[in-house]
Structure formats: structure tokens, C-alpha cells
Amino acid sequence: MADRTLYITDLDGTLLSADSRISPRSTEIINELSDRGALITVATARTSATVVPLLAQTRMRPPAIVMTGCALWDRRTDAFTDAHFLPEADVSAALSACAAHGVHPFVYVMAPDGRTLDVYHAATGLNRAERSFYEERMRLPLKRFHLGTPAPPRALRAGMLFYAMGPAEGICRAAEAMRACTGSEICCYPDVFNPEVYNLEMFPPGVTKAAAVLRLKERLGADRLVVFGDSMNDLPMFAVADLAVAVGNALPDVKAAAGIVIEPNYTDSVARFIAADAR
């Protein structure tokens, strides 16, 4: 390989196939390239709790960018590295803002072991969206839910992420209030599968996929960055890449921002593109 290219791909809708898994063919291609020294990894909004099993059959060497850049997950040590935490004042202010609008966020806190996430939710009951979210993740080994439990004092020091979901009115008002009283990154958007449900996220100041991919590029000594994506939260890393690649099923704005549009995610298009580019 003539240069050190770092290939970073989003997961859902990009590298993952229609069954939300990395296909056997993509796994085979990625492993062959990784064994030859190719630098291939992922950047995702997912936490390590779901990323680790998804990548289990791959031999990607660089750390995975998780939680939209809140941290890297080092597969060699099975632990977080380069972790970013919410400012203590922002955690307190955001909890108050959410409570004022009837919103109960899931508060993600790094456990003392540096690898597990404790997730606190203060409400005694869950709405339908929250219940579905919880039931899909309740048995993951790297994520422990504490329902009906307010975030403890250590959340002020090790809080990494707020995530809430519910009716648009309450979520949007909480987001507006959080923007007014914190300096953290606030995202509010309709759910892809159910537009009646809105999602709210709060990340530490400066945390984006773009910032994370640039830090990883520097850390690995790569001189070229190629990224792959399908949705709006991939646009920041598109803007800083040497080559931005959209899959065929990407949103129109994502395709418009890309240097190249390839086939849809369910055709192993990302892995096949990397194989051709890395020759």
C-alpha cells in the first residue's frame, strides 16, 4: 500500500447489511485487508456494548470511535480510551432543564473499570419508546441499566452522554432549555422509524465524529482519510475527509456532500470499495 490511508465507516445503514450485521463477505474482505496492514475501523453513535459484538468476527486493528466521538474503544485492551466527559455544571443544569419539561434522560456514566457503562433513568416508569430501547439492550454485558434511579454524584465527574426520547413537544423544549444553560453539544431530531418520537442527545463540548476521526488519523500517523456514511450525523466527518463516500441508500443531502456515491449498504459496497482503493 503506497500510503497510510485510514478508512472509517459508519455502521448502521453503511457497513451493516439489511439484517444489521456485518455480512460474511464484508467480514472476509475486511479481515484480509487488515491482515495486510490496512487501517480500517468504524465511527458510530452506538456504544461499545453493541459495537463489540458487531465487530467480534473482524480483525480491524485501530480503535473504534463510539458514542459519536465521546470515546474510542480499544479492542486490544477491551476498554475505553480518549474518553470525553460532560462538564459537571452541564450535567446538573441539563438534569434540571429536562425535569422542568417532563423529560427523563438516560444518563450514561463510565464505570470505574473503564469499560462498562452505567445507565441511569430517574423515572419510575418508561414510555413506549424508552421501554423498547431498554428491552433491546437490557442484557448487554458492557451496559448496566439502573431504572428508577437518579444519576449518582459520580455522574457529575464521569457522565459521557444524555439520551432521551418521547413526544416532540417535551423533547424539543428540553433541548432548547439545555442549549440555553449548557455549553455541551445538543442534538434534537425525529426518529427515523417513527417521526412522532423525537430523540435528544447531549455530548461533551466539541465532541463530533469529525473531531474524533481527525484525532485518530493523527494518532495512527495516517496521511489520507477516507470515510463512509449514510446519514446527517456523518456530514461533519465528510467535511474533514480527503475522500467522503456515500452509500447508495444514503440521504440526498449526504449524497450531495460526498465525493463518490457507491452501491447500497446491502451489497457489501463499503468493503468492496476499500479493497479496490487499497490496491
CSV table of C-alpha atoms in Angstrom, one decimal:
chain,number,residue,atom,x,y,z
A,1,MET,CA,0.0,0.0,0.0
A,2,ALA,CA,1.6,3.2,-1.2
A,3,ASP,CA,0.3,5.5,1.5
A,4,ARG,CA,-1.2,5.1,5.0
A,5,THR,CA,-4.9,5.5,4.4
A,6,LEU,CA,-7.3,5.4,7.3
A,7,TYR,CA,-10.7,4.0,6.3
A,8,ILE,CA,-13.5,4.9,8.7
A,9,THR,CA,-17.1,3.8,8.2
A,10,ASP,CA,-20.4,4.4,9.9
A,11,LEU,CA,-22.2,1.2,10.9
A,12,ASP,CA,-26.0,1.4,10.6
A,13,GLY,CA,-27.1,1.9,7.0
A,14,THR,CA,-23.5,1.9,5.8
A,15,LEU,CA,-21.3,-1.0,6.7
A,16,LEU,CA,-24.0,-3.1,8.2
A,17,SER,CA,-26.3,-5.1,5.9
A,18,ALA,CA,-30.1,-5.2,5.9
A,19,ASP,CA,-30.0,-7.6,9.0
A,20,SER,CA,-27.9,-5.1,11.0
A,21,ARG,CA,-24.9,-7.3,10.9
A,22,ILE,CA,-21.5,-7.2,9.0
A,23,SER,CA,-22.1,-9.7,6.3
A,24,PRO,CA,-19.8,-12.8,5.9
A,25,ARG,CA,-18.4,-11.4,2.6
A,26,SER,CA,-17.7,-7.9,4.1
A,27,THR,CA,-16.0,-9.6,7.1
A,28,GLU,CA,-13.8,-11.7,4.8
A,29,ILE,CA,-12.7,-8.7,2.8
A,30,ILE,CA,-12.0,-6.5,5.9
A,31,ASN,CA,-10.1,-9.3,7.6
A,32,GLU,CA,-7.9,-10.0,4.5
A,33,LEU,CA,-7.1,-6.3,4.2
A,34,SER,CA,-6.5,-5.8,7.9
A,35,ASP,CA,-4.1,-8.8,7.9
A,36,ARG,CA,-2.2,-7.0,5.1
A,37,GLY,CA,-1.9,-3.9,7.2
A,38,ALA,CA,-4.9,-1.8,6.1
A,39,LEU,CA,-6.2,0.7,8.7
A,40,ILE,CA,-10.0,0.1,8.8
A,41,THR,CA,-12.4,1.0,11.7
A,42,VAL,CA,-15.8,2.4,12.5
A,43,ALA,CA,-17.3,5.6,13.8
A,44,THR,CA,-20.8,5.3,15.2
A,45,ALA,CA,-23.3,6.7,17.6
A,46,ARG,CA,-23.6,3.2,19.1
A,47,THR,CA,-21.9,2.4,22.4
A,48,SER,CA,-19.3,-0.2,22.9
A,49,ALA,CA,-22.0,-2.5,24.3
A,50,THR,CA,-23.3,-3.1,20.8
A,51,VAL,CA,-20.2,-2.3,18.8
A,52,VAL,CA,-18.1,-5.1,20.4
A,53,PRO,CA,-20.4,-8.0,19.4
A,54,LEU,CA,-20.9,-6.5,15.9
A,55,LEU,CA,-17.1,-6.4,15.3
A,56,ALA,CA,-16.4,-9.7,17.0
A,57,GLN,CA,-15.6,-11.6,13.8
A,58,THR,CA,-13.5,-8.8,12.3
A,59,ARG,CA,-9.8,-8.2,12.7
A,60,MET,CA,-9.9,-4.4,12.5
A,61,ARG,CA,-6.8,-3.1,14.3
A,62,PRO,CA,-7.5,0.6,15.0
A,63,PRO,CA,-9.8,1.6,17.9
A,64,ALA,CA,-13.5,2.1,17.2
A,65,ILE,CA,-15.0,5.6,17.5
A,66,VAL,CA,-18.1,5.1,19.7
A,67,MET,CA,-20.9,7.4,21.0
A,68,THR,CA,-20.3,9.9,18.1
A,69,GLY,CA,-16.8,10.5,19.4
A,70,CYS,CA,-17.2,10.5,23.2
A,71,ALA,CA,-14.5,7.9,23.3
A,72,LEU,CA,-12.5,5.3,21.5
A,73,TRP,CA,-12.9,1.6,22.2
A,74,ASP,CA,-9.6,-0.2,22.2
A,75,ARG,CA,-10.2,-3.8,21.1
A,76,ARG,CA,-6.7,-4.9,22.4
A,77,THR,CA,-7.5,-3.9,26.0
A,78,ASP,CA,-11.3,-4.1,25.8
A,79,ALA,CA,-11.6,-0.7,27.4
A,80,PHE,CA,-12.3,3.0,26.6
A,81,THR,CA,-9.5,5.3,25.7
A,82,ASP,CA,-9.5,9.0,24.8
A,83,ALA,CA,-12.7,9.5,26.8
A,84,HIS,CA,-14.5,12.8,27.0
A,85,PHE,CA,-16.8,13.8,29.8
A,86,LEU,CA,-19.6,16.2,30.3
A,87,PRO,CA,-18.8,19.3,32.4
A,88,GLU,CA,-20.1,18.9,35.9
A,89,ALA,CA,-22.1,22.1,35.7
A,90,ASP,CA,-23.7,21.0,32.4
A,91,VAL,CA,-24.8,17.7,33.9
A,92,SER,CA,-26.6,19.5,36.8
A,93,ALA,CA,-28.1,22.1,34.6
A,94,ALA,CA,-29.3,19.6,31.9
A,95,LEU,CA,-30.9,17.4,34.6
A,96,SER,CA,-32.9,20.4,35.9
A,97,ALA,CA,-33.9,21.5,32.4
A,98,CYS,CA,-35.1,18.0,31.5
A,99,ALA,CA,-37.1,17.7,34.7
A,100,ALA,CA,-38.8,21.1,34.1
A,101,HIS,CA,-40.2,19.7,30.8
A,102,GLY,CA,-41.1,16.2,32.0
A,103,VAL,CA,-38.2,14.6,30.2
A,104,HIS,CA,-36.2,11.8,31.9
A,105,PRO,CA,-32.9,11.1,30.0
A,106,PHE,CA,-30.8,8.0,30.1
A,107,VAL,CA,-27.6,9.3,31.7
A,108,TYR,CA,-24.5,7.3,30.6
A,109,VAL,CA,-21.7,7.2,33.1
A,110,MET,CA,-18.4,5.4,32.7
A,111,ALA,CA,-17.9,2.8,35.5
A,112,PRO,CA,-14.7,2.7,37.5
A,113,ASP,CA,-13.5,-0.3,35.5
A,114,GLY,CA,-13.1,2.0,32.4
A,115,ARG,CA,-15.0,-0.4,30.2
A,116,THR,CA,-18.6,-0.7,31.4
A,117,LEU,CA,-21.4,2.0,31.1
A,118,ASP,CA,-23.8,2.5,33.9
A,119,VAL,CA,-27.1,4.0,32.5
A,120,TYR,CA,-29.4,5.8,34.9
A,121,HIS,CA,-33.0,6.7,34.3
A,122,ALA,CA,-34.8,8.6,37.1
A,123,ALA,CA,-38.4,8.0,36.2
A,124,THR,CA,-40.3,5.2,37.9
A,125,GLY,CA,-41.9,4.2,34.6
A,126,LEU,CA,-40.8,4.2,30.9
A,127,ASN,CA,-42.7,5.5,27.9
A,128,ARG,CA,-43.2,3.1,24.9
A,129,ALA,CA,-40.1,4.3,23.1
A,130,GLU,CA,-38.0,4.0,26.2
A,131,ARG,CA,-39.3,0.6,27.0
A,132,SER,CA,-38.4,-0.7,23.5
A,133,PHE,CA,-35.0,0.9,23.8
A,134,TYR,CA,-34.3,-0.7,27.2
A,135,GLU,CA,-35.6,-4.2,26.3
A,136,GLU,CA,-33.3,-4.4,23.3
A,137,ARG,CA,-30.3,-3.6,25.4
A,138,MET,CA,-31.0,-4.9,28.9
A,139,ARG,CA,-28.8,-8.0,28.7
A,140,LEU,CA,-25.7,-6.5,27.1
A,141,PRO,CA,-22.7,-7.3,29.2
A,142,LEU,CA,-21.0,-3.8,28.8
A,143,LYS,CA,-24.1,-1.8,29.8
A,144,ARG,CA,-25.9,-1.8,33.1
A,145,PHE,CA,-29.3,-0.1,33.4
A,146,HIS,CA,-30.4,1.4,36.7
A,147,LEU,CA,-34.1,2.2,36.2
A,148,GLY,CA,-35.9,4.5,38.7
A,149,THR,CA,-32.5,5.6,40.0
A,150,PRO,CA,-31.3,9.2,39.7
A,151,ALA,CA,-27.8,9.7,38.4
A,152,PRO,CA,-25.4,9.5,41.4
A,153,PRO,CA,-22.8,12.1,42.3
A,154,ARG,CA,-20.1,10.4,40.2
A,155,ALA,CA,-22.2,11.2,37.1
A,156,LEU,CA,-21.0,14.8,37.6
A,157,ARG,CA,-17.5,13.6,37.1
A,158,ALA,CA,-17.8,10.6,34.7
A,159,GLY,CA,-21.0,11.5,32.7
A,160,MET,CA,-20.5,10.9,29.0
A,161,LEU,CA,-23.9,11.2,27.3
A,162,PHE,CA,-27.5,12.1,27.8
A,163,TYR,CA,-30.1,10.3,25.7
A,164,ALA,CA,-33.9,10.9,25.8
A,165,MET,CA,-36.8,10.1,23.6
A,166,GLY,CA,-40.5,10.9,23.6
A,167,PRO,CA,-43.2,13.3,22.2
A,168,ALA,CA,-41.8,16.2,20.1
A,169,GLU,CA,-43.1,19.0,22.3
A,170,GLY,CA,-41.4,18.0,25.6
A,171,ILE,CA,-38.2,16.8,23.9
A,172,CYS,CA,-37.8,20.0,21.8
A,173,ARG,CA,-38.5,22.3,24.7
A,174,ALA,CA,-36.0,20.4,26.9
A,175,ALA,CA,-33.4,20.7,24.1
A,176,GLU,CA,-33.9,24.4,23.8
A,177,ALA,CA,-33.5,24.8,27.6
A,178,MET,CA,-30.4,22.7,27.6
A,179,ARG,CA,-28.8,24.8,24.8
A,180,ALA,CA,-29.5,27.9,26.9
A,181,CYS,CA,-27.9,26.6,30.1
A,182,THR,CA,-25.0,24.4,28.9
A,183,GLY,CA,-22.1,24.6,26.6
A,184,SER,CA,-22.3,21.0,25.6
A,185,GLU,CA,-23.3,19.6,22.2
A,186,ILE,CA,-27.1,19.2,22.0
A,187,CYS,CA,-28.9,17.3,19.2
A,188,CYS,CA,-32.7,17.0,18.7
A,189,TYR,CA,-34.2,15.2,15.8
A,190,PRO,CA,-37.2,13.0,14.8
A,191,ASP,CA,-36.7,9.2,14.9
A,192,VAL,CA,-36.1,7.7,11.5
A,193,PHE,CA,-38.6,4.9,12.0
A,194,ASN,CA,-41.3,6.8,13.9
A,195,PRO,CA,-41.4,10.6,13.2
A,196,GLU,CA,-43.8,11.1,16.1
A,197,VAL,CA,-41.0,10.3,18.5
A,198,TYR,CA,-38.1,12.7,19.0
A,199,ASN,CA,-34.6,12.0,20.2
A,200,LEU,CA,-32.5,14.2,22.4
A,201,GLU,CA,-28.7,13.8,22.9
A,202,MET,CA,-26.2,15.7,24.8
A,203,PHE,CA,-22.4,15.2,24.2
A,204,PRO,CA,-19.4,16.9,25.8
A,205,PRO,CA,-18.4,20.2,24.2
A,206,GLY,CA,-16.5,19.7,20.9
A,207,VAL,CA,-17.5,16.0,20.6
A,208,THR,CA,-18.3,15.1,16.9
A,209,LYS,CA,-17.4,12.4,14.6
A,210,ALA,CA,-15.2,14.9,12.7
A,211,ALA,CA,-13.1,15.7,15.8
A,212,ALA,CA,-12.7,12.0,16.6
A,213,VAL,CA,-11.6,10.9,13.1
A,214,LEU,CA,-9.0,13.7,13.0
A,215,ARG,CA,-7.6,12.7,16.3
A,216,LEU,CA,-7.4,9.1,15.3
A,217,LYS,CA,-5.8,9.9,12.0
A,218,GLU,CA,-3.1,11.8,13.8
A,219,ARG,CA,-2.7,9.1,16.4
A,220,LEU,CA,-2.1,6.4,13.8
A,221,GLY,CA,0.1,8.6,11.6
A,222,ALA,CA,-2.2,8.2,8.6
A,223,ASP,CA,-1.7,10.6,5.7
A,224,ARG,CA,-5.1,10.1,4.0
A,225,LEU,CA,-8.6,9.8,5.4
A,226,VAL,CA,-11.5,8.1,3.6
A,227,VAL,CA,-14.9,8.0,5.3
A,228,PHE,CA,-18.2,6.3,4.5
A,229,GLY,CA,-21.7,7.3,5.7
A,230,ASP,CA,-25.4,7.5,5.0
A,231,SER,CA,-27.0,10.0,7.4
A,232,MET,CA,-26.8,13.6,8.6
A,233,ASN,CA,-24.5,12.9,11.6
A,234,ASP,CA,-21.9,11.7,9.1
A,235,LEU,CA,-21.6,15.1,7.4
A,236,PRO,CA,-19.1,16.5,9.9
A,237,MET,CA,-16.6,13.8,9.1
A,238,PHE,CA,-17.4,14.1,5.4
A,239,ALA,CA,-16.2,17.7,5.7
A,240,VAL,CA,-12.7,16.8,7.1
A,241,ALA,CA,-12.0,13.7,5.0
A,242,ASP,CA,-9.7,13.5,2.0
A,243,LEU,CA,-12.5,11.4,0.3
A,244,ALA,CA,-16.1,11.2,1.5
A,245,VAL,CA,-18.1,8.2,0.2
A,246,ALA,CA,-21.9,7.9,0.5
A,247,VAL,CA,-23.6,4.5,0.1
A,248,GLY,CA,-26.5,4.4,-2.4
A,249,ASN,CA,-29.1,4.3,0.3
A,250,ALA,CA,-27.8,7.5,1.9
A,251,LEU,CA,-30.0,10.6,2.4
A,252,PRO,CA,-30.0,13.0,-0.5
A,253,ASP,CA,-28.0,15.7,1.4
A,254,VAL,CA,-25.4,13.1,2.3
A,255,LYS,CA,-25.0,12.0,-1.3
A,256,ALA,CA,-24.7,15.7,-2.4
A,257,ALA,CA,-21.8,16.2,0.1
A,258,ALA,CA,-20.0,13.1,-1.0
A,259,GLY,CA,-17.1,12.9,-3.4
A,260,ILE,CA,-18.3,9.5,-4.6
A,261,VAL,CA,-21.6,7.6,-4.3
A,262,ILE,CA,-21.3,3.8,-4.3
A,263,GLU,CA,-23.9,1.0,-4.2
A,264,PRO,CA,-26.2,0.5,-1.3
A,265,ASN,CA,-25.0,-0.9,2.0
A,266,TYR,CA,-26.6,-4.4,1.5
A,267,THR,CA,-24.2,-5.1,-1.5
A,268,ASP,CA,-21.0,-5.2,0.6
A,269,SER,CA,-20.2,-1.9,-1.2
A,270,VAL,CA,-18.1,-0.4,1.6
A,271,ALA,CA,-15.8,-3.4,1.9
A,272,ARG,CA,-15.5,-3.8,-1.9
A,273,PHE,CA,-14.7,-0.1,-2.3
A,274,ILE,CA,-11.9,-0.3,0.3
A,275,ALA,CA,-10.5,-3.4,-1.4
A,276,ALA,CA,-10.3,-1.7,-4.8
A,277,ASP,CA,-9.0,1.6,-3.3
A,278,ALA,CA,-6.3,-0.2,-1.3
A,279,ARG,CA,-4.7,-2.0,-4.2
